[in-house]
Structures are given as C-alpha cells and as structure tokens.
Amino acid sequence: MTRLSFMTRLSFLPLLLAAVLSACQSGGSAVPAESLAALDTATIMRHIRVLAADSLMGRAPGTAGEDKTVAYLESEFKAIGLKPGNTDGTWIQKVPLVGITVKGAPALTFAKGSARKSLKWRDDYVAWTKHVAPTAALDKSELVFVGYGTEAPEFTWDDFKGLDATGKTLVMLVNDPPLADTSQFGGKRMTYYGRWTYKYEQGMRHKAAGVLLVHETGPAGYPFAVVQGKTSEQFDLVTPDKNMGRSSVEGWITAEQAKALFAMAGQDFDALKASAATREFKPVPLGVTASVRLENTLRTIDSRNVLAKLEGSDAALKDEYVIYTAHWDHFGIGEKVKGDSIYNGAEDNASGTAGLLAMARAFAAAKSPPRRSILFLSVTAEEQGLLGSQYYAVTPVYPLAKTLANINMDGLNTWGPTKDLTVIGLGASELDDFATAAAAEQGRVLRPDAEPEKGFYYRSDHFNFAKLGVPAFDPEAGVDYVGKPAGFGMQKRDEYTANDYHKPQDEIKPGWELSGAVQDLTLLFTMGYRVANAEKLPAWRSGNEFRAVREKQLQATSRP
Ligand SMILES: [Zn+2]
C-alpha cells in the first residue's frame, strides 16, 4: 500500500497540521518489510530451546548457568551483526549484587514506659536490611504513624507535613489513599505512591531509622504469606555507599499486630486509618519505641547485563536510543517440585529473551536502520527484584534524557494469534499511540490490564526506566484468541499461574504455537522503529506520576 508522503500531506492539508503531525508520529509510516519477514516462529523456538534447556540450569545469576546464558547471548548478538552495546567495546555491563539473609528469628519489641510487646519473627512481622553490613538494628526508635507516607505534589498531598523523621521508625499503610474522588491518584489504578517499594524509599528520603508497613491483604494485593517469603535471602545492588543511605530496618507487620500497637499507643487503628485518607492528616507520634537487631549472612555475586546495539542512521540523532529489554535470569536449581529441581523458566523468560534476539535480528535485517539507535538490553536478576534493570537505569550506559522509550518483553504469547494485546499501564504515555496504530494495522486492539489495582506496572523491568522518567511500555499476551472459544486466553493464563509460574514446571509445552508471538513482536518492532524515527520524543500523559521526573530530566539536558 502506498502512502502519501509527509510533505504532500502538509502542503494539501495545512489546517490539519497538528492531526497529521500526530498521525505521522505514531502511525502510518512504512516499516521495512525485510525486517518483518525476519521475525519467524522457528528462530524464536530455536532460542527458547537453548535458553530453557536443562544444561543452562535455570539461568540463576552468579552460577555456571549465567556463564552459559551470557555466552549464548553474546554469540547470537554477534552473529546477528550488531555492535557491542557498552561504550567500553564489550557486550557486558557488570552488575554487583549482594544476597543478605537474616540469621535466626529475632524478635521485634515495642515498648511504652514499662509495657513491652514482643512480635514473633515471620508470624507477626518480617524485616530485613539493605545495608551491606553484618548487623542492622533499631534501638528504642520512636514510632510515628505517617498514614500512607505519600508526598504527591500533583495531587497536593503531603503526609509528612514537615515531620523530622530522622532516626524514627515510620509506620505506613500500603496502596494509595482510598478517595471517593477518583480523579485523584489513579482511581482504581494503583500509582507508584501506593507501591511498597515507594514507602521504603520514603523512609530513606526522610532519614528514618526504620519503616514498618501494615499488611492488609486487600490493599496489598497479596496475603501475608507472600511477605513471609522475604525472610529468605534478599538480593540487592551493592551501591557505592553499600546502601547505608537506606533505613536500617525495613519490614512489614500484620494488621492484627498493627491494631495491637495502636491500642498500646492509646490510639484506634481504624480511626487513624480513616484520617489518613484525608489531605488534613498529620503524622501521629505513637509514644511507643521499636527495637530489633538483625544479624546477617552476606554473599556477593557479580552478575551481568548483556547489551547489543544497532547504530542509528542519522548522525545528529544516533546518540539517542530506544531500548528493548528482556530479563535472561530465572531461579536456577532449587527446591524439588514434582520430582524436578531445574527452574527452566521457558516462558519466564526464555521466551522474552528469544523475543529480544528475534527483535535484534529483525532490526539488523532493515536495509535502512532507523534514525536513532536501538539498544537490546538483556538484564539480570529480575527475579530478585528487578535488579539488573535497576542497575542499568541508575548507571545508564547512554543518558536517560536521550533514551526515548523502553519496550519490555517478559513472557511471550505461546498459544497462537490474538485479536488483542494486553498493555499493563495502558494510558500512561504516548507510546500507547504508537502501539494503537501498529495494532490497528494488524486489525487488532489494545486491552488494558484487568487488575490495575494490583500495580503490575511496577513489577517488571520496564518500571525501572519509568521511575527515572523514561516512557516505558509493558505488553502482555492478549486474551482474545483467533479461532478459539471465549475464555481460552484466560484459561491458559490461569493454568500457567496455577501450575507453572515460578516452578520447575515452567517448561516448553507440547502445544506451543508461536505465531501469536510473531504477531506481538511485529507490533513491538513497528512501535520501536517509528519511535526511533519520530520527530519528537514520546511523553507521559498529564496526570502520570512520572511526567514531572521526565520534564525535569529533559530540561536539565540541552537538546540539539
Ligand atoms: Zn519474568
């Protein structure tokens, strides 16, 4: 199909300039047919077979499985004809990790005057430290209830009201304040202010000694059993300050223990919780102290992100990037389930990694590369808390202000073509316009996340880019399968969650059909290619919590 050129449209339709500009930004322009032809099911399956094989031992960071995985990625990127992605001429970005395990089962003690209350490890509370140090403690640290612990200037919301939290232990609720006015915060969608990681970061920003979150299953989105999983080894990045800027102790207490604590303080939990859902809320010192001493076992691991790049064709723009990501890691060899101990992670994320390699091959096949450069970034330690992508985002090889977008692949569709594509966080940025256009050209539509209240947008690698301002796109398989009965997609999804997710049973399944993956990759290629050729950078939508960060970042950088 022939399309009118940009200039022809401009000369004939000057009044529609704005509309045309926006159409040319996000859709309409041709993508190289030779690239799309290079996306095929056989290539993707070949990569999945290698990456999910038992010989790669579940691809755990810091193991021989990592060595084999990284070697495979390097050799494939090289064979595709890409350049090493790091500026030092290598394919590697080293990622220093530390595993911290709390020894024994320390008690957390609340005290008020002569009254004492001792919380039992794991049953009543869990805690950890990110300090790379043999011990971390709270020593009679004053407890202060800070509601949702949120400071959101765009919603004129401030739970701290000038509180000096230095050395104190902050007690916080999870999720966003539940407001009747759904135009505030995300409505049904959880914003980043609601996510537990944000709450601990607030503790750090306010120099608090500790942060204890009150676990309530509804607002958290998962039961306390999930939180109890944090009593095993926790991984983190080793920052130059060995994470000493973080609060000493981070943790969760059960709702039951929170109620008992508030009663001890002479306060009513439900009443204070209700007042926390108002702008007038002020921090409430509880008059109770917290003490706990964590003794840690430390283990350091040097892991690796693998990077490859395709240089842009425009000399003035080739130092700007679109980044495709997929995490290569999984859980390695672990606890036996149904007689199998190798966590192959075929879907999670051998498939996405295969998609990344296929995407690289498609871009390399283009007779004319896009104007800007494309970085293919295979990150480590996603399963330990999105650590490889976090490391890239805080230590970027190319400036984030010159990074237009991140497109993430975490699990490909393995069950055939769909009429839709699920987009986690649909509505977040102008990347949606590119995706909508590319989907429409396939006769498909975008579908929002079915459970926006659970904050899935904050749970994969793209989020580390979003948090630092870069518009980030997180697609998932559609649910409306061509030629399949209604409910087929959800059934496959539920089966995966119940039987395979994070288990050794996540293996290549007999019925896998990758034509749907090719369809999705075609869409993601089309998006990325057009973003890399666009006249302007894609932006966050107004009201999005990352928009201010991006605007500040772009202002700080003089662009040509
Ligand atoms: Zn994954």
XYZ file of C-alpha atoms in Angstrom, residues 18-515:
498
model
C -1.497 19.117 14.187
C -3.506 15.994 13.471
C -1.213 14.945 10.640
C 1.863 15.520 12.756
C 0.469 13.319 15.425
C -0.520 10.644 12.901
C 2.961 10.672 11.384
C 4.490 10.434 14.823
C 2.735 7.329 15.911
C 1.483 5.508 12.862
C 1.188 5.318 9.147
C 4.847 5.369 8.144
C 6.155 2.241 6.470
C 8.358 -0.183 8.356
C 10.923 -2.274 6.484
C 9.273 -5.395 5.052
C 12.586 -7.264 5.191
C 12.641 -6.738 8.976
C 9.131 -8.054 9.467
C 9.986 -11.032 7.263
C 12.897 -11.808 9.578
C 10.534 -12.362 12.522
C 9.630 -16.024 12.398
C 8.487 -18.750 14.748
C 11.390 -21.116 14.018
C 14.033 -18.620 15.139
C 12.197 -17.831 18.354
C 11.675 -21.518 19.144
C 15.332 -22.289 18.459
C 16.384 -19.685 21.055
C 13.819 -20.852 23.607
C 15.065 -24.449 23.268
C 18.618 -23.374 24.052
C 17.756 -20.973 26.875
C 15.240 -23.263 28.602
C 17.396 -26.394 28.310
C 18.421 -28.205 31.488
C 22.059 -27.566 30.508
C 21.546 -23.869 31.322
C 20.491 -24.927 34.814
C 17.682 -22.441 35.223
C 19.860 -19.392 34.453
C 20.486 -18.230 38.027
C 22.681 -15.146 38.490
C 26.171 -15.955 39.704
C 26.164 -19.606 38.557
C 27.616 -21.586 35.660
C 24.130 -21.229 34.187
C 24.748 -17.485 33.947
C 28.083 -18.048 32.181
C 26.411 -20.212 29.559
C 23.478 -17.856 29.104
C 25.662 -14.777 28.738
C 27.966 -16.589 26.295
C 24.970 -17.600 24.184
C 23.535 -14.073 24.108
C 26.892 -12.568 23.149
C 27.499 -15.034 20.350
C 23.975 -14.619 18.975
C 24.101 -10.818 19.029
C 27.486 -11.016 17.291
C 26.165 -13.443 14.667
C 23.233 -11.108 14.018
C 25.774 -8.400 13.164
C 25.159 -5.964 15.994
C 27.799 -3.935 17.805
C 28.772 -4.438 21.443
C 26.348 -2.316 23.443
C 28.723 -0.960 26.045
C 30.857 2.092 25.296
C 33.930 0.167 26.501
C 33.572 -2.107 23.482
C 32.168 -5.054 25.425
C 28.766 -6.745 25.392
C 28.607 -6.619 29.173
C 27.580 -4.308 31.961
C 28.749 -5.752 35.273
C 26.074 -5.811 37.970
C 27.302 -6.178 41.562
C 24.739 -7.954 43.732
C 24.596 -8.861 47.377
C 22.461 -11.551 48.964
C 21.541 -10.797 52.578
C 19.980 -13.391 54.886
C 18.813 -12.599 58.399
C 20.089 -15.225 60.858
C 17.717 -16.886 63.276
C 14.360 -15.444 64.245
C 14.894 -12.108 66.027
C 12.016 -10.574 67.978
C 10.762 -7.054 67.372
C 9.932 -5.286 70.623
C 7.504 -2.427 71.072
C 7.852 -0.575 74.386
C 5.919 2.169 76.131
C 7.012 3.016 79.668
C 7.317 -0.324 81.396
C 4.960 -2.070 78.965
C 6.558 -4.426 76.434
C 5.191 -6.262 73.467
C 7.265 -8.777 71.574
C 6.438 -9.612 67.940
C 7.307 -13.034 66.641
C 9.506 -13.285 63.551
C 7.603 -14.418 60.486
C 4.273 -14.918 62.266
C 3.768 -11.299 63.392
C 6.324 -9.400 61.360
C 9.106 -9.719 58.834
C 12.084 -7.417 58.469
C 15.301 -7.110 56.537
C 18.036 -4.622 55.893
C 19.532 -3.444 52.648
C 22.673 -2.305 54.465
C 25.608 -4.362 53.253
C 26.738 -4.926 56.831
C 26.817 -7.801 59.317
C 24.210 -6.187 61.580
C 21.402 -3.647 61.441
C 19.242 -2.550 64.352
C 16.567 -0.311 65.733
C 17.361 0.750 69.273
C 14.329 2.250 71.009
C 13.437 4.128 67.841
C 10.292 6.269 68.222
C 7.354 5.036 66.168
C 5.416 7.590 64.129
C 2.322 6.794 62.074
C 2.601 8.680 58.768
C -0.572 7.401 57.093
C 0.172 6.418 53.504
C 3.638 8.006 53.678
C 2.880 9.806 50.445
C 4.139 13.090 49.047
C 2.463 13.699 45.701
C 2.766 17.339 44.623
C 0.485 16.849 41.600
C -2.316 15.823 43.960
C -1.337 18.423 46.618
C -0.894 15.534 49.016
C 1.689 15.534 51.833
C 1.507 13.041 54.675
C 4.669 14.328 56.348
C 3.725 17.994 56.918
C 7.320 18.908 57.758
C 7.935 15.993 60.133
C 11.578 15.464 61.067
C 11.726 11.693 60.800
C 15.461 11.360 61.409
C 16.136 8.233 63.436
C 12.460 7.437 63.816
C 10.564 4.381 62.637
C 7.699 5.164 60.302
C 4.543 3.088 60.343
C 2.736 3.276 56.998
C -0.267 1.915 55.181
C 0.104 0.343 51.734
C -1.531 1.386 48.490
C -2.844 4.865 47.619
C -5.204 6.751 49.918
C -8.687 5.436 49.040
C -10.547 8.527 47.895
C -14.098 8.953 46.715
C -12.776 11.405 44.105
C -11.296 9.009 41.516
C -9.686 11.875 39.601
C -7.096 11.932 42.390
C -4.250 9.441 42.282
C -5.020 6.677 39.793
C -8.665 5.990 40.626
C -8.822 2.207 40.508
C -5.251 2.004 39.239
C -2.531 1.869 41.907
C 0.016 4.653 41.370
C 3.642 4.231 42.313
C 2.878 6.123 45.534
C 0.892 3.070 46.566
C 3.610 0.535 45.966
C 5.511 -0.862 48.924
C 8.897 -0.067 47.377
C 7.944 3.626 47.293
C 7.135 3.526 51.007
C 10.610 2.255 51.887
C 12.158 4.853 49.597
C 10.226 7.476 51.542
C 11.870 6.180 54.712
C 15.250 6.681 53.068
C 14.396 10.193 51.829
C 13.309 11.183 55.325
C 16.343 9.572 57.004
C 14.126 7.305 59.073
C 15.844 4.512 61.003
C 13.074 2.096 60.140
C 9.918 1.614 58.106
C 7.177 -0.828 59.056
C 4.314 -1.324 56.641
C 0.957 -2.519 57.878
C -0.030 -5.575 55.860
C -3.667 -5.738 54.825
C -4.438 -8.313 52.154
C -6.913 -6.177 50.186
C -4.782 -3.049 49.720
C -1.540 -5.025 49.361
C -2.991 -7.288 46.686
C -1.495 -10.434 48.214
C -1.633 -12.359 51.507
C 0.891 -12.130 54.355
C 2.343 -15.463 53.172
C 3.885 -13.584 50.226
C 5.508 -11.137 52.623
C 6.812 -14.057 54.712
C 8.806 -15.118 51.650
C 11.024 -12.146 52.438
C 12.513 -13.986 55.391
C 14.763 -15.920 52.986
C 17.819 -14.442 51.251
C 17.132 -10.996 49.791
C 19.178 -9.647 46.914
C 20.098 -6.078 46.255
C 22.517 -3.956 44.283
C 25.731 -3.002 46.000
C 25.736 0.784 45.753
C 28.901 2.835 46.422
C 27.602 3.640 49.935
C 26.717 -0.051 50.493
C 23.067 1.027 50.772
C 23.811 2.815 54.059
C 21.552 5.657 52.883
C 18.580 3.326 53.254
C 16.728 2.972 56.533
C 18.436 0.385 58.773
C 15.417 -1.853 59.027
C 12.560 -2.295 56.579
C 9.672 -4.622 57.227
C 6.007 -5.478 57.486
C 3.738 -6.121 60.464
C 0.416 -7.922 60.281
C -2.792 -5.882 60.520
C -3.522 -7.653 63.800
C -0.215 -6.531 65.298
C -0.764 -3.022 63.972
C -4.083 -2.851 65.781
C -2.420 -4.054 68.992
C 0.350 -1.486 68.564
C -2.134 1.363 68.111
C -4.074 0.152 71.157
C -0.825 0.168 73.155
C -0.351 3.779 71.996
C -3.867 4.647 73.167
C -4.974 5.121 69.559
C -7.617 3.492 67.398
C -6.210 1.957 64.223
C -9.387 2.243 62.169
C -9.939 5.888 63.153
C -6.359 6.854 62.260
C -6.567 4.877 59.056
C -9.678 6.835 58.088
C -7.999 10.148 58.896
C -5.017 9.098 56.745
C -7.319 9.153 53.734
C -7.647 12.941 54.000
C -5.343 15.803 52.996
C -5.541 17.185 56.532
C -3.818 14.142 58.004
C -0.763 14.898 60.134
C 1.824 12.368 61.377
C 0.910 10.843 64.738
C 3.758 10.044 67.171
C 2.714 6.818 68.877
C 4.720 7.264 72.061
C 5.986 3.713 71.573
C 9.525 2.653 70.637
C 10.712 -0.186 68.432
C 13.804 -2.313 68.949
C 15.161 -5.169 66.887
C 18.599 -6.453 65.972
C 19.194 -8.219 62.654
C 22.336 -10.287 62.170
C 23.072 -11.000 58.553
C 24.834 -13.508 56.388
C 26.230 -11.750 53.316
C 27.074 -13.154 49.906
C 28.266 -11.055 46.969
C 27.683 -12.011 43.363
C 28.967 -10.416 40.191
C 26.293 -10.725 37.574
C 25.934 -9.257 34.093
C 23.567 -7.382 31.836
C 24.190 -8.144 28.148
C 23.946 -5.231 25.686
C 23.995 -5.030 21.902
C 23.297 -2.065 19.697
C 22.240 -1.124 16.232
C 23.564 2.294 15.319
C 21.059 4.843 14.056
C 21.378 6.198 10.513
C 21.079 9.899 11.383
C 24.366 11.420 12.516
C 22.522 14.042 14.551
C 20.222 11.588 16.299
C 22.180 8.364 16.626
C 23.237 9.179 20.181
C 19.568 8.837 21.145
C 18.151 5.407 21.962
C 15.134 3.182 22.043
C 15.789 0.315 24.446
C 14.243 -3.128 24.211
C 14.624 -5.191 27.379
C 14.070 -8.789 28.436
C 15.436 -10.401 31.582
C 17.534 -13.506 30.947
C 17.613 -14.805 34.524
C 15.399 -17.249 36.348
C 15.634 -19.210 39.608
C 18.315 -21.790 38.791
C 18.242 -25.101 40.593
C 16.125 -25.145 43.728
C 13.556 -26.931 45.775
C 12.150 -30.005 44.050
C 8.554 -29.811 42.841
C 7.008 -32.993 41.396
C 10.453 -34.548 41.093
C 12.042 -31.670 39.141
C 14.517 -29.195 40.596
C 15.544 -27.210 37.498
C 13.625 -23.966 37.157
C 13.855 -23.721 33.377
C 11.747 -20.582 33.056
C 10.789 -21.382 29.470
C 8.001 -18.820 29.461
C 9.627 -16.610 32.143
C 11.771 -15.505 30.488
C 13.493 -17.714 27.925
C 10.624 -16.678 25.661
C 11.099 -12.924 26.125
C 14.858 -13.324 25.716
C 14.237 -15.241 22.488
C 11.954 -12.371 21.506
C 14.762 -9.895 22.182
C 17.154 -11.861 19.958
C 14.478 -12.114 17.259
C 13.853 -8.382 17.529
C 17.582 -7.694 17.189
C 17.697 -9.855 14.061
C 14.718 -8.005 12.579
C 16.304 -4.589 13.148
C 19.620 -5.805 11.766
C 17.806 -7.001 8.631
C 16.496 -3.499 7.825
C 18.061 -2.055 4.657
C 17.749 1.378 6.243
C 18.172 1.409 10.001
C 16.052 3.911 11.941
C 17.445 7.400 12.548
C 18.098 6.780 16.202
C 19.995 3.845 17.701
C 18.408 0.763 19.199
C 19.803 -0.894 22.316
C 18.971 -4.522 23.039
C 19.416 -4.995 26.761
C 19.152 -8.412 28.349
C 19.072 -7.805 32.079
C 19.924 -9.998 35.047
C 18.283 -10.566 38.440
C 14.730 -9.591 37.566
C 13.519 -12.402 39.761
C 15.495 -10.974 42.700
C 13.705 -7.633 42.471
C 14.297 -6.097 39.009
C 17.930 -5.535 39.945
C 19.669 -5.721 36.562
C 17.330 -3.172 35.030
C 17.631 -1.024 38.138
C 21.385 -1.093 37.772
C 21.149 -0.017 34.140
C 18.674 2.753 34.988
C 20.776 4.218 37.804
C 24.061 3.636 35.951
C 22.967 4.065 32.332
C 25.465 3.461 29.555
C 23.636 6.121 27.483
C 21.944 9.096 29.184
C 18.312 8.551 30.143
C 17.473 12.020 28.818
C 18.495 10.654 25.405
C 16.568 7.432 25.873
C 13.218 7.812 24.146
C 11.475 4.700 25.315
C 11.774 1.282 26.862
C 9.825 -1.633 25.454
C 9.913 -4.700 27.692
C 9.347 -8.365 26.922
C 8.601 -10.591 29.890
C 6.915 -13.740 28.599
C 5.733 -14.165 25.009
C 2.362 -15.417 23.844
C 2.783 -19.134 23.158
C -0.802 -20.054 22.216
C -1.432 -18.591 18.763
C -2.675 -15.360 17.207
C -4.882 -12.946 19.140
C -7.164 -10.091 18.219
C -5.775 -8.021 21.093
C -2.666 -7.183 23.057
C -2.769 -6.560 26.801
C -0.924 -3.416 27.846
C -0.103 -3.088 31.516
C -0.488 0.566 32.447
C -2.386 1.461 29.270
C -2.910 5.219 29.208
C 0.450 6.055 30.777
C 2.267 7.600 27.839
C 2.208 8.486 24.151
C 3.818 5.117 23.452
C 0.225 3.878 23.536
C -0.450 5.900 20.363
C 2.333 4.070 18.544
C 1.045 0.746 19.813
C -2.573 1.554 18.938
C -1.579 2.451 15.375
C 0.582 -0.656 14.940
C -2.175 -2.842 16.375
C -4.806 -1.286 14.108
C -2.649 -2.084 11.071
C -2.882 -5.719 12.166
C -6.622 -5.416 12.748
C -6.040 -5.690 16.481
C -6.805 -3.634 19.562
C -5.070 -2.858 22.853
C -6.616 -4.103 26.038
C -5.955 -2.631 29.496
C -4.677 -4.662 32.421
C -7.593 -6.483 34.050
C -6.329 -5.784 37.573
C -4.845 -2.245 37.639
C -5.295 -2.086 41.416
C -2.570 -4.700 41.873
C 0.137 -2.462 40.470
C 1.549 -4.894 37.887
C 3.066 -1.919 36.084
C 5.621 -1.738 38.909
C 6.604 -5.398 38.756
C 8.787 -5.842 35.709
C 11.956 -4.345 34.295
C 10.410 -1.512 32.281
C 9.407 0.051 35.596
C 12.985 0.995 36.479
C 13.021 3.148 33.346
C 9.598 4.645 34.108
C 10.567 5.532 37.635
C 13.506 7.545 36.346
C 11.402 9.291 33.716
C 11.759 7.212 30.543
C 8.380 6.328 28.980
C 8.114 2.561 29.293
C 5.812 0.057 27.654
C 4.861 -3.276 29.203
C 2.910 -5.590 26.892
C 1.439 -8.963 27.760
C -0.269 -11.612 25.674
C -3.800 -10.788 24.547
C -6.708 -12.877 25.775
C -8.943 -12.940 22.660
C -7.535 -15.818 20.579
C -8.314 -16.212 16.892
C -10.453 -19.300 16.288
C -10.566 -20.239 19.968
C -13.566 -20.190 22.275
C -14.104 -17.192 24.545
C -12.257 -17.750 27.794
C -9.412 -19.711 26.168
C -6.897 -16.943 26.845
C -7.836 -16.550 30.491
C -7.837 -20.327 30.903
C -4.263 -20.577 29.577
C -3.236 -17.686 31.784
C -4.815 -19.229 34.885
C -3.286 -22.653 34.132
C 0.125 -21.043 33.868
C -0.289 -19.152 37.140
C -1.520 -22.252 38.960
C 0.857 -24.901 37.583
C 3.978 -23.325 36.127
C 4.633 -19.799 37.381
C 7.963 -19.721 39.256
C 8.011 -23.531 39.375
C 10.256 -26.133 37.674
C 7.182 -26.888 35.538
C 7.673 -23.677 33.533
C 8.914 -25.676 30.543
C 8.265 -25.785 26.793
C 4.764 -27.222 26.398
C 3.739 -29.647 23.636
C 1.044 -27.339 22.246
C 3.138 -24.181 21.972
C 2.376 -22.139 18.879
C 4.493 -19.046 18.315
C 2.589 -17.319 15.523
